[in-house]
């Protein structure tokens, strides 16, 4: 049995998921500014639901960003602590890639331009090709993740579907594409369930890290994260 815990607090949503041999349980809540209070009880609840403990897990995954600076710090800090205390590896997963997977699952479309509203007139953006063959997902990064103003982005040769809050700039992003997208899922936010599924793929490929390397990806150069010994669990 492979069991991977995943959590995400990168946006106004707070979510926790368990991927047990491809079967995913999820607790997903829209809870602005409540992540600190909710995340650990949600972890405890979903583990109890599956009758598992932290020691039963193979790895712990989290949405490493981009997203809210405060939210990313919360998830990275919690995962560092849980992984350190249980002596488990960590799997950081792109929130943009997780949204691309969700778009594929909802529509069957393969090419996704994931975008999150980065405030200050900017978006976090990444382009992906998602597929599923023989029961296994695959995901390829086609357009490097970046933060930019929508009207400062180059035109793209590939048609994409749109997902994420950054598609509040639908007119500007659609203008970058050869054809307007047939699907724009602007209300969708990163989910721990999608992170858990991508984490299973990473786990199978041996793409794991020490808890000390579980750091957020902000994309903005003026934001830093200081590594320090986690203080939850072992002393």
GROMACS .gro file of C-alpha atoms in nm:
model
  235
    1UNK     CA    1   0.000   0.000   0.000
    2UNK     CA    2   0.123   0.348  -0.090
    3UNK     CA    3  -0.025   0.629   0.121
    4UNK     CA    4   0.051   0.994   0.053
    5UNK     CA    5  -0.089   1.286   0.252
    6UNK     CA    6  -0.124   1.616   0.064
    7UNK     CA    7  -0.224   1.962   0.175
    8UNK     CA    8  -0.267   2.302   0.017
    9UNK     CA    9  -0.318   2.651   0.160
   10UNK     CA   10  -0.190   2.852  -0.137
   11UNK     CA   11  -0.515   3.042  -0.197
   12UNK     CA   12  -0.838   3.116  -0.011
   13UNK     CA   13  -0.905   2.741  -0.020
   14UNK     CA   14  -0.775   2.509   0.250
   15UNK     CA   15  -0.759   2.143   0.156
   16UNK     CA   16  -0.617   1.811   0.271
   17UNK     CA   17  -0.617   1.482   0.080
   18UNK     CA   18  -0.502   1.123   0.117
   19UNK     CA   19  -0.400   0.917  -0.184
   20UNK     CA   20  -0.409   0.549  -0.092
   21UNK     CA   21  -0.308   0.336  -0.391
   22UNK     CA   22  -0.482   0.577  -0.627
   23UNK     CA   23  -0.798   0.618  -0.419
   24UNK     CA   24  -0.818   0.981  -0.307
   25UNK     CA   25  -1.001   1.119  -0.004
   26UNK     CA   26  -1.025   1.497   0.024
   27UNK     CA   27  -1.144   1.768   0.262
   28UNK     CA   28  -1.173   2.093   0.065
   29UNK     CA   29  -1.296   2.419   0.217
   30UNK     CA   30  -1.308   2.781   0.107
   31UNK     CA   31  -1.179   2.944   0.426
   32UNK     CA   32  -1.000   3.278   0.380
   33UNK     CA   33  -0.765   3.365   0.670
   34UNK     CA   34  -0.856   3.046   0.859
   35UNK     CA   35  -0.580   2.818   0.731
   36UNK     CA   36  -0.372   2.826   1.049
   37UNK     CA   37  -0.666   2.718   1.261
   38UNK     CA   38  -0.800   2.455   1.023
   39UNK     CA   39  -0.510   2.274   0.861
   40UNK     CA   40  -0.389   2.049   1.145
   41UNK     CA   41  -0.740   1.943   1.260
   42UNK     CA   42  -0.819   1.863   0.895
   43UNK     CA   43  -0.505   1.647   0.873
   44UNK     CA   44  -0.602   1.463   1.192
   45UNK     CA   45  -0.958   1.413   1.071
   46UNK     CA   46  -0.868   1.267   0.731
   47UNK     CA   47  -0.608   1.034   0.881
   48UNK     CA   48  -0.865   0.913   1.135
   49UNK     CA   49  -1.119   0.862   0.856
   50UNK     CA   50  -0.873   0.633   0.678
   51UNK     CA   51  -0.764   0.472   1.008
   52UNK     CA   52  -0.403   0.572   0.942
   53UNK     CA   53  -0.137   0.756   1.140
   54UNK     CA   54   0.151   0.969   1.019
   55UNK     CA   55   0.382   0.670   1.061
   56UNK     CA   56   0.175   0.478   0.803
   57UNK     CA   57   0.242   0.734   0.531
   58UNK     CA   58   0.502   0.695   0.258
   59UNK     CA   59   0.537   1.070   0.194
   60UNK     CA   60   0.378   1.408   0.260
   61UNK     CA   61   0.307   1.643  -0.032
   62UNK     CA   62   0.212   2.009  -0.043
   63UNK     CA   63   0.124   2.282  -0.289
   64UNK     CA   64   0.462   2.456  -0.311
   65UNK     CA   65   0.326   2.752  -0.503
   66UNK     CA   66   0.292   2.989  -0.657
   67UNK     CA   67   0.016   3.147  -0.453
   68UNK     CA   68  -0.044   3.356  -0.144
   69UNK     CA   69   0.283   3.425   0.038
   70UNK     CA   70   0.125   3.370   0.380
   71UNK     CA   71  -0.058   3.056   0.266
   72UNK     CA   72   0.256   2.904   0.117
   73UNK     CA   73   0.447   2.967   0.439
   74UNK     CA   74   0.173   2.794   0.638
   75UNK     CA   75   0.169   2.478   0.426
   76UNK     CA   76   0.548   2.454   0.399
   77UNK     CA   77   0.588   2.502   0.774
   78UNK     CA   78   0.324   2.245   0.864
   79UNK     CA   79   0.465   1.990   0.619
   80UNK     CA   80   0.817   2.044   0.746
   81UNK     CA   81   0.700   1.979   1.100
   82UNK     CA   82   0.489   1.673   1.019
   83UNK     CA   83   0.756   1.519   0.798
   84UNK     CA   84   1.033   1.584   1.049
   85UNK     CA   85   0.835   1.437   1.337
   86UNK     CA   86   0.732   1.126   1.141
   87UNK     CA   87   1.064   1.093   0.953
   88UNK     CA   88   0.893   1.101   0.612
   89UNK     CA   89   1.005   1.243   0.276
   90UNK     CA   90   0.835   1.547   0.126
   91UNK     CA   91   0.702   1.603  -0.226
   92UNK     CA   92   0.652   1.968  -0.334
   93UNK     CA   93   0.395   1.999  -0.615
   94UNK     CA   94   0.327   2.300  -0.835
   95UNK     CA   95  -0.013   2.454  -0.769
   96UNK     CA   96  -0.035   2.549  -1.137
   97UNK     CA   97   0.033   2.191  -1.245
   98UNK     CA   98  -0.230   2.067  -1.001
   99UNK     CA   99  -0.489   2.296  -1.161
  100UNK     CA  100  -0.393   2.171  -1.508
  101UNK     CA  101  -0.458   1.815  -1.392
  102UNK     CA  102  -0.798   1.917  -1.256
  103UNK     CA  103  -0.885   2.081  -1.588
  104UNK     CA  104  -0.797   1.761  -1.772
  105UNK     CA  105  -1.003   1.551  -1.533
  106UNK     CA  106  -1.306   1.776  -1.578
  107UNK     CA  107  -1.299   1.813  -1.957
  108UNK     CA  108  -1.060   1.563  -2.111
  109UNK     CA  109  -0.871   1.848  -2.278
  110UNK     CA  110  -0.493   1.801  -2.279
  111UNK     CA  111  -0.344   2.151  -2.299
  112UNK     CA  112  -0.393   2.392  -2.008
  113UNK     CA  113  -0.278   2.743  -1.933
  114UNK     CA  114  -0.303   2.765  -1.554
  115UNK     CA  115  -0.317   3.114  -1.409
  116UNK     CA  116  -0.357   3.251  -1.056
  117UNK     CA  117  -0.427   3.614  -0.976
  118UNK     CA  118  -0.099   3.748  -0.833
  119UNK     CA  119  -0.245   4.091  -0.745
  120UNK     CA  120  -0.080   4.417  -0.854
  121UNK     CA  121  -0.212   4.354  -1.205
  122UNK     CA  122  -0.006   4.038  -1.248
  123UNK     CA  123  -0.070   3.666  -1.288
  124UNK     CA  124   0.120   3.350  -1.202
  125UNK     CA  125   0.118   3.146  -1.521
  126UNK     CA  126   0.227   2.807  -1.653
  127UNK     CA  127   0.140   2.595  -1.956
  128UNK     CA  128   0.102   2.214  -1.942
  129UNK     CA  129   0.023   1.906  -2.146
  130UNK     CA  130  -0.170   1.650  -1.940
  131UNK     CA  131  -0.252   1.295  -2.045
  132UNK     CA  132  -0.357   0.960  -1.903
  133UNK     CA  133  -0.253   0.625  -2.046
  134UNK     CA  134  -0.289   0.278  -1.894
  135UNK     CA  135  -0.435   0.436  -1.582
  136UNK     CA  136  -0.134   0.661  -1.524
  137UNK     CA  137  -0.127   1.039  -1.549
  138UNK     CA  138   0.155   1.226  -1.718
  139UNK     CA  139   0.215   1.599  -1.713
  140UNK     CA  140   0.466   1.803  -1.910
  141UNK     CA  141   0.559   2.166  -1.853
  142UNK     CA  142   0.540   2.345  -2.188
  143UNK     CA  143   0.544   2.708  -2.077
  144UNK     CA  144   0.777   2.788  -1.788
  145UNK     CA  145   0.605   2.911  -1.474
  146UNK     CA  146   0.636   3.286  -1.432
  147UNK     CA  147   0.479   3.598  -1.286
  148UNK     CA  148   0.396   3.878  -1.527
  149UNK     CA  149   0.141   4.135  -1.632
  150UNK     CA  150  -0.098   3.968  -1.878
  151UNK     CA  151  -0.036   4.231  -2.146
  152UNK     CA  152   0.344   4.182  -2.118
  153UNK     CA  153   0.338   3.813  -2.210
  154UNK     CA  154   0.448   3.688  -2.554
  155UNK     CA  155   0.205   3.534  -2.800
  156UNK     CA  156   0.184   3.154  -2.782
  157UNK     CA  157   0.186   2.908  -3.071
  158UNK     CA  158  -0.006   2.641  -2.879
  159UNK     CA  159  -0.379   2.651  -2.811
  160UNK     CA  160  -0.464   2.607  -2.443
  161UNK     CA  161  -0.772   2.582  -2.224
  162UNK     CA  162  -0.781   2.816  -1.924
  163UNK     CA  163  -0.805   2.743  -1.554
  164UNK     CA  164  -0.755   2.945  -1.236
  165UNK     CA  165  -0.833   3.285  -1.087
  166UNK     CA  166  -0.581   3.456  -1.318
  167UNK     CA  167  -0.835   3.411  -1.595
  168UNK     CA  168  -1.009   3.715  -1.454
  169UNK     CA  169  -0.786   3.860  -1.729
  170UNK     CA  170  -0.959   3.640  -1.985
  171UNK     CA  171  -0.950   3.896  -2.266
  172UNK     CA  172  -0.575   3.955  -2.229
  173UNK     CA  173  -0.483   3.587  -2.189
  174UNK     CA  174  -0.707   3.471  -2.474
  175UNK     CA  175  -0.538   3.726  -2.701
  176UNK     CA  176  -0.209   3.539  -2.652
  177UNK     CA  177  -0.349   3.219  -2.806
  178UNK     CA  178  -0.406   3.126  -3.172
  179UNK     CA  179  -0.772   3.057  -3.084
  180UNK     CA  180  -0.990   3.149  -2.789
  181UNK     CA  181  -1.017   2.863  -2.536
  182UNK     CA  182  -1.332   2.652  -2.543
  183UNK     CA  183  -1.305   2.604  -2.165
  184UNK     CA  184  -1.220   2.871  -1.908
  185UNK     CA  185  -1.253   2.744  -1.549
  186UNK     CA  186  -1.180   3.071  -1.373
  187UNK     CA  187  -1.342   2.969  -1.043
  188UNK     CA  188  -1.117   2.668  -0.988
  189UNK     CA  189  -0.850   2.684  -0.719
  190UNK     CA  190  -0.565   2.440  -0.644
  191UNK     CA  191  -0.686   2.130  -0.461
  192UNK     CA  192  -0.503   1.886  -0.237
  193UNK     CA  193  -0.666   1.598  -0.428
  194UNK     CA  194  -0.486   1.696  -0.750
  195UNK     CA  195  -0.164   1.757  -0.556
  196UNK     CA  196  -0.196   1.406  -0.406
  197UNK     CA  197  -0.234   1.251  -0.752
  198UNK     CA  198   0.070   1.431  -0.892
  199UNK     CA  199   0.260   1.341  -0.575
  200UNK     CA  200   0.191   0.973  -0.639
  201UNK     CA  201   0.349   1.012  -0.982
  202UNK     CA  202   0.650   1.188  -0.830
  203UNK     CA  203   0.680   0.921  -0.562
  204UNK     CA  204   0.685   0.646  -0.823
  205UNK     CA  205   0.966   0.833  -0.999
  206UNK     CA  206   1.164   0.875  -0.677
  207UNK     CA  207   1.121   1.253  -0.677
  208UNK     CA  208   1.122   1.319  -0.303
  209UNK     CA  209   1.302   1.563  -0.075
  210UNK     CA  210   1.410   1.601   0.284
  211UNK     CA  211   1.177   1.806   0.504
  212UNK     CA  212   1.453   2.069   0.521
  213UNK     CA  213   1.414   2.128   0.147
  214UNK     CA  214   1.036   2.171   0.160
  215UNK     CA  215   1.033   2.536   0.064
  216UNK     CA  216   0.775   2.747  -0.121
  217UNK     CA  217   0.810   2.867  -0.479
  218UNK     CA  218   0.706   3.232  -0.487
  219UNK     CA  219   0.820   3.328  -0.841
  220UNK     CA  220   0.864   3.686  -0.719
  221UNK     CA  221   1.234   3.757  -0.657
  222UNK     CA  222   1.183   3.980  -0.354
  223UNK     CA  223   1.034   3.709  -0.133
  224UNK     CA  224   1.258   3.474   0.063
  225UNK     CA  225   1.215   3.170   0.285
  226UNK     CA  226   1.454   3.096   0.567
  227UNK     CA  227   1.525   2.728   0.625
  228UNK     CA  228   1.525   2.623   0.987
  229UNK     CA  229   1.489   2.305   1.186
  230UNK     CA  230   1.120   2.213   1.214
  231UNK     CA  231   0.988   2.239   1.568
  232UNK     CA  232   0.693   2.003   1.551
  233UNK     CA  233   0.744   1.643   1.658
  234UNK     CA  234   1.102   1.553   1.740
  235UNK     CA  235   1.294   1.754   1.995
   0.00000   0.00000   0.00000
